[in-house]
């Protein structure tokens, strides 16, 4: 899986994607909640493409062989053990000017969050609270302003004021989910479920999961564990014919571009190609 974990952290993270451009929504993998840990936070939008990246840092940190998460990684000044879940949504293409919003499921005082931001950025100013979130305005570069909000059990962020408000409303459950209104994302949520780390793309660019460039939406997730980790991917097309005609091309692309992923099997369910495999955790 292409790593964009930086977007979920301070500095390199938020600076790289979001800023150049209630935690009960984010249940852990063992939770009995029907909603996947990312789905309720992604709001309806007409923007395309939409990329959703998510992970459960505290779960990942507990797997010693999972080297993609360094114990010294910091999420706004705290280590992964203190962050239950992290979600970041990018609207449009990735890059220095990308727009996005995110949420960290963690209970932190505003002083800790502010100190973590001040380690990376010089201009941090407290603004009026918004719907239960203490607001911090952050100058991240020339004429670039981002916003962070600290609630009782979660931290939200937006690459501009409007997207910050979107994040606040989504965290409070006051928005409609894109996973509910978009049938392709709904199909992928059903297939991929609640893995420890994963990513979805709506209207994706050509990629390993979209080798022909014809997919409507793609998604993949890894249930990280010691030794071997189950890997699942889904690719949705406009038609069943589109899915059946690319099944083996997708399998070959995954084998060639996902290090440590073996035993790849594919099935076609109407217009969705579903991929299951086993990943060697130490190679992720």
mmCIF file of C-alpha atoms in Angstrom:
data_model
loop_
_atom_site.group_PDB
_atom_site.id
_atom_site.type_symbol
_atom_site.label_atom_id
_atom_site.label_comp_id
_atom_site.label_asym_id
_atom_site.label_seq_id
_atom_site.Cartn_x
_atom_site.Cartn_y
_atom_site.Cartn_z
ATOM 1 C CA UNK A 1 0.000 0.000 0.000
ATOM 2 C CA UNK A 2 1.325 3.408 -0.919
ATOM 3 C CA UNK A 3 2.170 5.102 2.369
ATOM 4 C CA UNK A 4 0.742 8.552 2.924
ATOM 5 C CA UNK A 5 0.726 8.242 6.691
ATOM 6 C CA UNK A 6 2.366 11.649 6.877
ATOM 7 C CA UNK A 7 -0.955 13.312 6.246
ATOM 8 C CA UNK A 8 -2.205 12.029 9.551
ATOM 9 C CA UNK A 9 0.544 13.607 11.586
ATOM 10 C CA UNK A 10 1.842 17.037 12.402
ATOM 11 C CA UNK A 11 4.313 18.778 10.202
ATOM 12 C CA UNK A 12 5.310 16.575 7.352
ATOM 13 C CA UNK A 13 1.870 15.134 7.517
ATOM 14 C CA UNK A 14 -0.415 17.961 7.576
ATOM 15 C CA UNK A 15 2.013 20.161 5.742
ATOM 16 C CA UNK A 16 2.402 17.706 2.893
ATOM 17 C CA UNK A 17 -1.215 17.230 1.973
ATOM 18 C CA UNK A 18 -3.766 18.967 4.069
ATOM 19 C CA UNK A 19 -2.117 22.234 4.548
ATOM 20 C CA UNK A 20 -0.418 23.032 1.474
ATOM 21 C CA UNK A 21 -3.738 22.634 0.546
ATOM 22 C CA UNK A 22 -17.048 12.148 18.259
ATOM 23 C CA UNK A 23 -14.455 9.588 18.581
ATOM 24 C CA UNK A 24 -17.446 7.225 18.861
ATOM 25 C CA UNK A 25 -17.613 7.477 15.092
ATOM 26 C CA UNK A 26 -14.272 5.687 14.942
ATOM 27 C CA UNK A 27 -14.828 2.384 16.656
ATOM 28 C CA UNK A 28 -11.914 0.005 17.016
ATOM 29 C CA UNK A 29 -11.788 -3.175 14.991
ATOM 30 C CA UNK A 30 -13.179 -5.232 17.832
ATOM 31 C CA UNK A 31 -16.178 -2.947 18.295
ATOM 32 C CA UNK A 32 -19.631 -4.292 17.504
ATOM 33 C CA UNK A 33 -20.705 -1.078 15.756
ATOM 34 C CA UNK A 34 -21.943 -1.688 12.214
ATOM 35 C CA UNK A 35 -20.258 1.414 10.772
ATOM 36 C CA UNK A 36 -16.657 1.043 9.683
ATOM 37 C CA UNK A 37 -14.221 3.292 11.506
ATOM 38 C CA UNK A 38 -13.862 5.713 8.598
ATOM 39 C CA UNK A 39 -17.272 5.739 6.936
ATOM 40 C CA UNK A 40 -19.306 8.138 9.072
ATOM 41 C CA UNK A 41 -16.608 10.798 8.988
ATOM 42 C CA UNK A 42 -16.476 11.141 5.179
ATOM 43 C CA UNK A 43 -19.108 13.678 4.181
ATOM 44 C CA UNK A 44 -21.038 13.900 0.951
ATOM 45 C CA UNK A 45 -19.274 16.005 -1.682
ATOM 46 C CA UNK A 46 -19.304 16.646 -5.432
ATOM 47 C CA UNK A 47 -15.504 16.924 -5.483
ATOM 48 C CA UNK A 48 -13.578 14.250 -7.366
ATOM 49 C CA UNK A 49 -11.366 12.415 -6.827
ATOM 50 C CA UNK A 50 -11.904 11.715 -3.117
ATOM 51 C CA UNK A 51 -9.234 9.807 -1.178
ATOM 52 C CA UNK A 52 -9.865 8.382 2.289
ATOM 53 C CA UNK A 53 -6.863 7.181 4.309
ATOM 54 C CA UNK A 54 -7.309 5.577 7.707
ATOM 55 C CA UNK A 55 -5.439 3.641 10.326
ATOM 56 C CA UNK A 56 -5.611 2.537 13.950
ATOM 57 C CA UNK A 57 -2.228 3.651 15.338
ATOM 58 C CA UNK A 58 -2.526 2.031 18.766
ATOM 59 C CA UNK A 59 -3.345 -1.329 17.171
ATOM 60 C CA UNK A 60 -0.507 -0.988 14.659
ATOM 61 C CA UNK A 61 1.961 -0.050 17.398
ATOM 62 C CA UNK A 62 1.146 -3.279 19.224
ATOM 63 C CA UNK A 63 2.393 -5.379 16.287
ATOM 64 C CA UNK A 64 6.162 -5.509 16.679
ATOM 65 C CA UNK A 65 6.824 -6.762 13.140
ATOM 66 C CA UNK A 66 4.933 -3.889 11.520
ATOM 67 C CA UNK A 67 7.845 -1.625 10.677
ATOM 68 C CA UNK A 68 5.865 1.001 8.748
ATOM 69 C CA UNK A 69 4.852 2.579 12.046
ATOM 70 C CA UNK A 70 7.776 3.822 14.103
ATOM 71 C CA UNK A 71 7.161 3.954 17.884
ATOM 72 C CA UNK A 72 8.695 7.440 17.757
ATOM 73 C CA UNK A 73 6.097 8.679 15.253
ATOM 74 C CA UNK A 74 4.150 11.639 16.561
ATOM 75 C CA UNK A 75 0.522 12.596 16.003
ATOM 76 C CA UNK A 76 0.362 16.216 17.085
ATOM 77 C CA UNK A 77 2.904 15.698 19.809
ATOM 78 C CA UNK A 78 1.890 12.263 21.113
ATOM 79 C CA UNK A 79 2.889 8.731 20.211
ATOM 80 C CA UNK A 80 0.738 6.170 18.370
ATOM 81 C CA UNK A 81 -0.230 4.404 21.606
ATOM 82 C CA UNK A 82 -2.356 7.440 22.486
ATOM 83 C CA UNK A 83 -4.272 7.541 19.185
ATOM 84 C CA UNK A 84 -7.036 5.007 18.659
ATOM 85 C CA UNK A 85 -7.936 5.975 15.096
ATOM 86 C CA UNK A 86 -6.891 8.423 12.405
ATOM 87 C CA UNK A 87 -8.757 9.395 9.231
ATOM 88 C CA UNK A 88 -7.806 11.868 6.531
ATOM 89 C CA UNK A 89 -9.899 12.868 3.520
ATOM 90 C CA UNK A 90 -8.289 14.515 0.485
ATOM 91 C CA UNK A 91 -10.546 16.314 -2.010
ATOM 92 C CA UNK A 92 -9.044 16.540 -5.495
ATOM 93 C CA UNK A 93 -5.528 15.599 -6.460
ATOM 94 C CA UNK A 94 -2.780 15.068 -3.892
ATOM 95 C CA UNK A 95 -0.032 17.652 -3.771
ATOM 96 C CA UNK A 96 1.287 20.742 -1.989
ATOM 97 C CA UNK A 97 -1.993 22.648 -2.469
ATOM 98 C CA UNK A 98 -4.386 19.779 -1.784
ATOM 99 C CA UNK A 99 -7.554 20.364 0.230
ATOM 100 C CA UNK A 100 -8.558 18.020 3.007
ATOM 101 C CA UNK A 101 -9.802 17.400 6.519
ATOM 102 C CA UNK A 102 -9.130 14.788 9.154
ATOM 103 C CA UNK A 103 -9.806 13.367 12.581
ATOM 104 C CA UNK A 104 -7.695 11.780 15.296
ATOM 105 C CA UNK A 105 -9.508 9.752 17.940
ATOM 106 C CA UNK A 106 -7.547 10.721 21.045
ATOM 107 C CA UNK A 107 -8.171 12.428 24.362
ATOM 108 C CA UNK A 108 -5.650 15.254 24.638
ATOM 109 C CA UNK A 109 -5.728 18.631 26.390
ATOM 110 C CA UNK A 110 -5.582 21.628 24.103
ATOM 111 C CA UNK A 111 -2.227 22.598 25.661
ATOM 112 C CA UNK A 112 -0.660 19.350 24.419
ATOM 113 C CA UNK A 113 -2.035 19.831 20.922
ATOM 114 C CA UNK A 114 -0.878 23.424 20.800
ATOM 115 C CA UNK A 115 2.612 22.468 21.995
ATOM 116 C CA UNK A 116 2.810 19.780 19.330
ATOM 117 C CA UNK A 117 1.805 22.251 16.621
ATOM 118 C CA UNK A 118 4.241 24.874 17.871
ATOM 119 C CA UNK A 119 7.076 22.355 17.436
ATOM 120 C CA UNK A 120 6.326 22.430 13.698
ATOM 121 C CA UNK A 121 4.809 25.840 12.989
ATOM 122 C CA UNK A 122 5.526 29.324 14.319
ATOM 123 C CA UNK A 123 2.079 30.857 14.064
ATOM 124 C CA UNK A 124 -0.472 29.144 16.343
ATOM 125 C CA UNK A 125 -3.389 31.287 17.535
ATOM 126 C CA UNK A 126 -6.431 30.302 19.589
ATOM 127 C CA UNK A 127 -9.763 31.290 18.001
ATOM 128 C CA UNK A 128 -13.408 31.016 19.037
ATOM 129 C CA UNK A 129 -14.628 27.507 19.769
ATOM 130 C CA UNK A 130 -16.855 25.766 17.237
ATOM 131 C CA UNK A 131 -19.547 23.291 18.298
ATOM 132 C CA UNK A 132 -17.585 21.831 21.194
ATOM 133 C CA UNK A 133 -14.098 22.070 19.664
ATOM 134 C CA UNK A 134 -11.484 24.530 20.880
ATOM 135 C CA UNK A 135 -10.069 26.074 17.721
ATOM 136 C CA UNK A 136 -6.416 26.658 16.880
ATOM 137 C CA UNK A 137 -5.501 28.617 13.753
ATOM 138 C CA UNK A 138 -2.124 27.595 12.336
ATOM 139 C CA UNK A 139 -0.017 29.535 9.847
ATOM 140 C CA UNK A 140 1.641 26.746 7.886
ATOM 141 C CA UNK A 141 3.380 28.806 5.207
ATOM 142 C CA UNK A 142 3.063 31.914 3.092
ATOM 143 C CA UNK A 143 -0.648 32.761 3.000
ATOM 144 C CA UNK A 144 -1.511 29.231 4.131
ATOM 145 C CA UNK A 145 -3.783 28.854 7.143
ATOM 146 C CA UNK A 146 -5.077 25.594 8.591
ATOM 147 C CA UNK A 147 -7.363 24.912 11.542
ATOM 148 C CA UNK A 148 -7.276 22.337 14.325
ATOM 149 C CA UNK A 149 -10.047 21.645 16.807
ATOM 150 C CA UNK A 150 -9.690 19.908 20.160
ATOM 151 C CA UNK A 151 -12.757 18.134 21.550
ATOM 152 C CA UNK A 152 -13.293 15.859 24.528
ATOM 153 C CA UNK A 153 -12.299 12.667 22.719
ATOM 154 C CA UNK A 154 -11.055 13.725 19.309
ATOM 155 C CA UNK A 155 -9.039 16.251 17.327
ATOM 156 C CA UNK A 156 -10.164 17.504 13.938
ATOM 157 C CA UNK A 157 -8.333 19.492 11.297
ATOM 158 C CA UNK A 158 -9.042 21.230 8.024
ATOM 159 C CA UNK A 159 -6.856 22.790 5.369
ATOM 160 C CA UNK A 160 -9.127 25.854 5.390
ATOM 161 C CA UNK A 161 -11.941 27.272 7.513
ATOM 162 C CA UNK A 162 -14.746 25.645 5.514
ATOM 163 C CA UNK A 163 -13.153 22.198 5.637
ATOM 164 C CA UNK A 164 -12.466 22.642 9.347
ATOM 165 C CA UNK A 165 -16.189 23.262 9.827
ATOM 166 C CA UNK A 166 -16.896 20.149 7.746
ATOM 167 C CA UNK A 167 -14.646 18.116 10.053
ATOM 168 C CA UNK A 168 -16.295 19.515 13.194
ATOM 169 C CA UNK A 169 -19.770 18.751 11.888
ATOM 170 C CA UNK A 170 -18.759 15.252 10.784
ATOM 171 C CA UNK A 171 -17.209 14.494 14.176
ATOM 172 C CA UNK A 172 -20.448 15.626 15.836
ATOM 173 C CA UNK A 173 -22.540 13.396 13.550
ATOM 174 C CA UNK A 174 -24.193 16.340 11.794
ATOM 175 C CA UNK A 175 -23.359 15.365 8.190
ATOM 176 C CA UNK A 176 -24.400 12.710 5.680
ATOM 177 C CA UNK A 177 -21.840 10.045 4.777
ATOM 178 C CA UNK A 178 -20.476 9.686 1.256
ATOM 179 C CA UNK A 179 -20.290 5.933 1.937
ATOM 180 C CA UNK A 180 -24.085 5.937 2.329
ATOM 181 C CA UNK A 181 -24.880 7.996 -0.763
ATOM 182 C CA UNK A 182 -22.301 6.521 -3.161
ATOM 183 C CA UNK A 183 -23.066 2.921 -4.031
ATOM 184 C CA UNK A 184 -19.501 2.131 -5.181
ATOM 185 C CA UNK A 185 -18.017 3.167 -1.839
ATOM 186 C CA UNK A 186 -20.772 1.299 -0.058
ATOM 187 C CA UNK A 187 -19.837 -1.893 -1.917
ATOM 188 C CA UNK A 188 -16.194 -1.429 -0.961
ATOM 189 C CA UNK A 189 -17.003 -0.811 2.693
ATOM 190 C CA UNK A 190 -18.922 -4.086 2.754
ATOM 191 C CA UNK A 191 -15.986 -5.951 1.197
ATOM 192 C CA UNK A 192 -13.121 -4.411 3.173
ATOM 193 C CA UNK A 193 -14.733 -3.830 6.569
ATOM 194 C CA UNK A 194 -12.626 -2.536 9.472
ATOM 195 C CA UNK A 195 -8.944 -3.270 8.829
ATOM 196 C CA UNK A 196 -6.139 -1.724 10.864
ATOM 197 C CA UNK A 197 -4.924 0.381 7.939
ATOM 198 C CA UNK A 198 -6.351 1.134 4.516
ATOM 199 C CA UNK A 199 -7.371 3.536 1.797
ATOM 200 C CA UNK A 200 -10.293 4.234 -0.549
ATOM 201 C CA UNK A 201 -10.398 6.298 -3.718
ATOM 202 C CA UNK A 202 -13.478 7.529 -5.561
ATOM 203 C CA UNK A 203 -12.839 8.420 -9.216
ATOM 204 C CA UNK A 204 -9.272 7.130 -8.866
ATOM 205 C CA UNK A 205 -6.308 7.861 -11.061
ATOM 206 C CA UNK A 206 -4.584 4.980 -12.877
ATOM 207 C CA UNK A 207 -2.779 2.925 -10.215
ATOM 208 C CA UNK A 208 -1.946 -0.596 -9.067
ATOM 209 C CA UNK A 209 -5.604 -1.181 -8.190
ATOM 210 C CA UNK A 210 -6.766 0.628 -11.327
ATOM 211 C CA UNK A 211 -4.303 -0.508 -13.998
ATOM 212 C CA UNK A 212 -6.653 0.222 -16.907
ATOM 213 C CA UNK A 213 -7.877 3.563 -15.538
ATOM 214 C CA UNK A 214 -11.520 2.492 -15.854
ATOM 215 C CA UNK A 215 -12.467 1.858 -12.210
ATOM 216 C CA UNK A 216 -15.185 3.881 -10.507
ATOM 217 C CA UNK A 217 -13.728 3.344 -7.032
ATOM 218 C CA UNK A 218 -10.988 1.328 -5.344
ATOM 219 C CA UNK A 219 -10.174 0.319 -1.801
ATOM 220 C CA UNK A 220 -7.742 -1.844 0.122
ATOM 221 C CA UNK A 221 -7.064 -2.752 3.721
ATOM 222 C CA UNK A 222 -4.713 -4.829 5.827
ATOM 223 C CA UNK A 223 -5.631 -6.473 9.130
ATOM 224 C CA UNK A 224 -2.112 -6.182 10.528
ATOM 225 C CA UNK A 225 -0.987 -9.073 12.741
ATOM 226 C CA UNK A 226 2.216 -10.802 13.805
ATOM 227 C CA UNK A 227 3.719 -12.970 11.072
ATOM 228 C CA UNK A 228 1.128 -12.749 8.323
ATOM 229 C CA UNK A 229 -1.599 -10.179 7.737
ATOM 230 C CA UNK A 230 -4.807 -10.667 5.735
ATOM 231 C CA UNK A 231 -5.032 -8.263 2.772
ATOM 232 C CA UNK A 232 -8.284 -7.353 1.001
ATOM 233 C CA UNK A 233 -8.886 -5.066 -1.956
ATOM 234 C CA UNK A 234 -11.940 -4.140 -3.996
ATOM 235 C CA UNK A 235 -12.277 -2.466 -7.380
ATOM 236 C CA UNK A 236 -15.690 -1.309 -8.617
ATOM 237 C CA UNK A 237 -16.482 -0.746 -12.305
ATOM 238 C CA UNK A 238 -19.461 0.718 -14.135
ATOM 239 C CA UNK A 239 -20.442 -2.726 -15.423
ATOM 240 C CA UNK A 240 -19.935 -6.394 -14.626
ATOM 241 C CA UNK A 241 -18.164 -6.764 -17.962
ATOM 242 C CA UNK A 242 -15.624 -4.145 -16.929
ATOM 243 C CA UNK A 243 -14.886 -6.098 -13.764
ATOM 244 C CA UNK A 244 -14.531 -9.510 -15.405
ATOM 245 C CA UNK A 245 -12.277 -8.182 -18.177
ATOM 246 C CA UNK A 246 -9.675 -6.753 -15.745
ATOM 247 C CA UNK A 247 -9.684 -9.385 -12.984
ATOM 248 C CA UNK A 248 -6.369 -11.008 -13.863
ATOM 249 C CA UNK A 249 -4.652 -7.738 -14.771
ATOM 250 C CA UNK A 250 -5.413 -6.446 -11.282
ATOM 251 C CA UNK A 251 -4.041 -9.597 -9.668
ATOM 252 C CA UNK A 252 -0.800 -9.311 -11.625
ATOM 253 C CA UNK A 253 -0.464 -5.605 -10.753
ATOM 254 C CA UNK A 254 -0.862 -6.352 -7.029
ATOM 255 C CA UNK A 255 1.682 -9.177 -7.164
ATOM 256 C CA UNK A 256 4.161 -6.878 -8.899
ATOM 257 C CA UNK A 257 3.636 -3.750 -6.804
ATOM 258 C CA UNK A 258 2.698 -4.797 -3.270
ATOM 259 C CA UNK A 259 5.840 -6.082 -1.516
ATOM 260 C CA UNK A 260 5.239 -9.060 0.731
ATOM 261 C CA UNK A 261 1.764 -9.805 -0.655
ATOM 262 C CA UNK A 262 1.369 -13.471 -1.677
ATOM 263 C CA UNK A 263 -1.326 -16.057 -2.316
ATOM 264 C CA UNK A 264 -3.378 -13.567 -4.330
ATOM 265 C CA UNK A 265 -6.878 -14.720 -5.233
ATOM 266 C CA UNK A 266 -9.540 -12.789 -7.141
ATOM 267 C CA UNK A 267 -13.283 -13.149 -7.519
ATOM 268 C CA UNK A 268 -15.834 -11.104 -9.436
ATOM 269 C CA UNK A 269 -19.094 -10.145 -7.769
ATOM 270 C CA UNK A 270 -21.190 -8.415 -10.413
ATOM 271 C CA UNK A 271 -19.240 -5.205 -11.132
ATOM 272 C CA UNK A 272 -16.718 -5.560 -8.295
ATOM 273 C CA UNK A 273 -13.388 -7.373 -8.373
ATOM 274 C CA UNK A 274 -12.512 -8.609 -4.872
ATOM 275 C CA UNK A 275 -8.904 -9.493 -4.088
ATOM 276 C CA UNK A 276 -7.780 -11.476 -1.059
ATOM 277 C CA UNK A 277 -4.202 -12.239 -0.191
ATOM 278 C CA UNK A 278 -1.734 -12.803 2.619
ATOM 279 C CA UNK A 279 0.928 -10.189 3.421
ATOM 280 C CA UNK A 280 4.179 -10.790 5.267
ATOM 281 C CA UNK A 281 3.876 -8.267 8.094
ATOM 282 C CA UNK A 282 7.587 -7.494 8.358
ATOM 283 C CA UNK A 283 7.620 -6.456 4.686
ATOM 284 C CA UNK A 284 4.691 -4.044 4.867
#
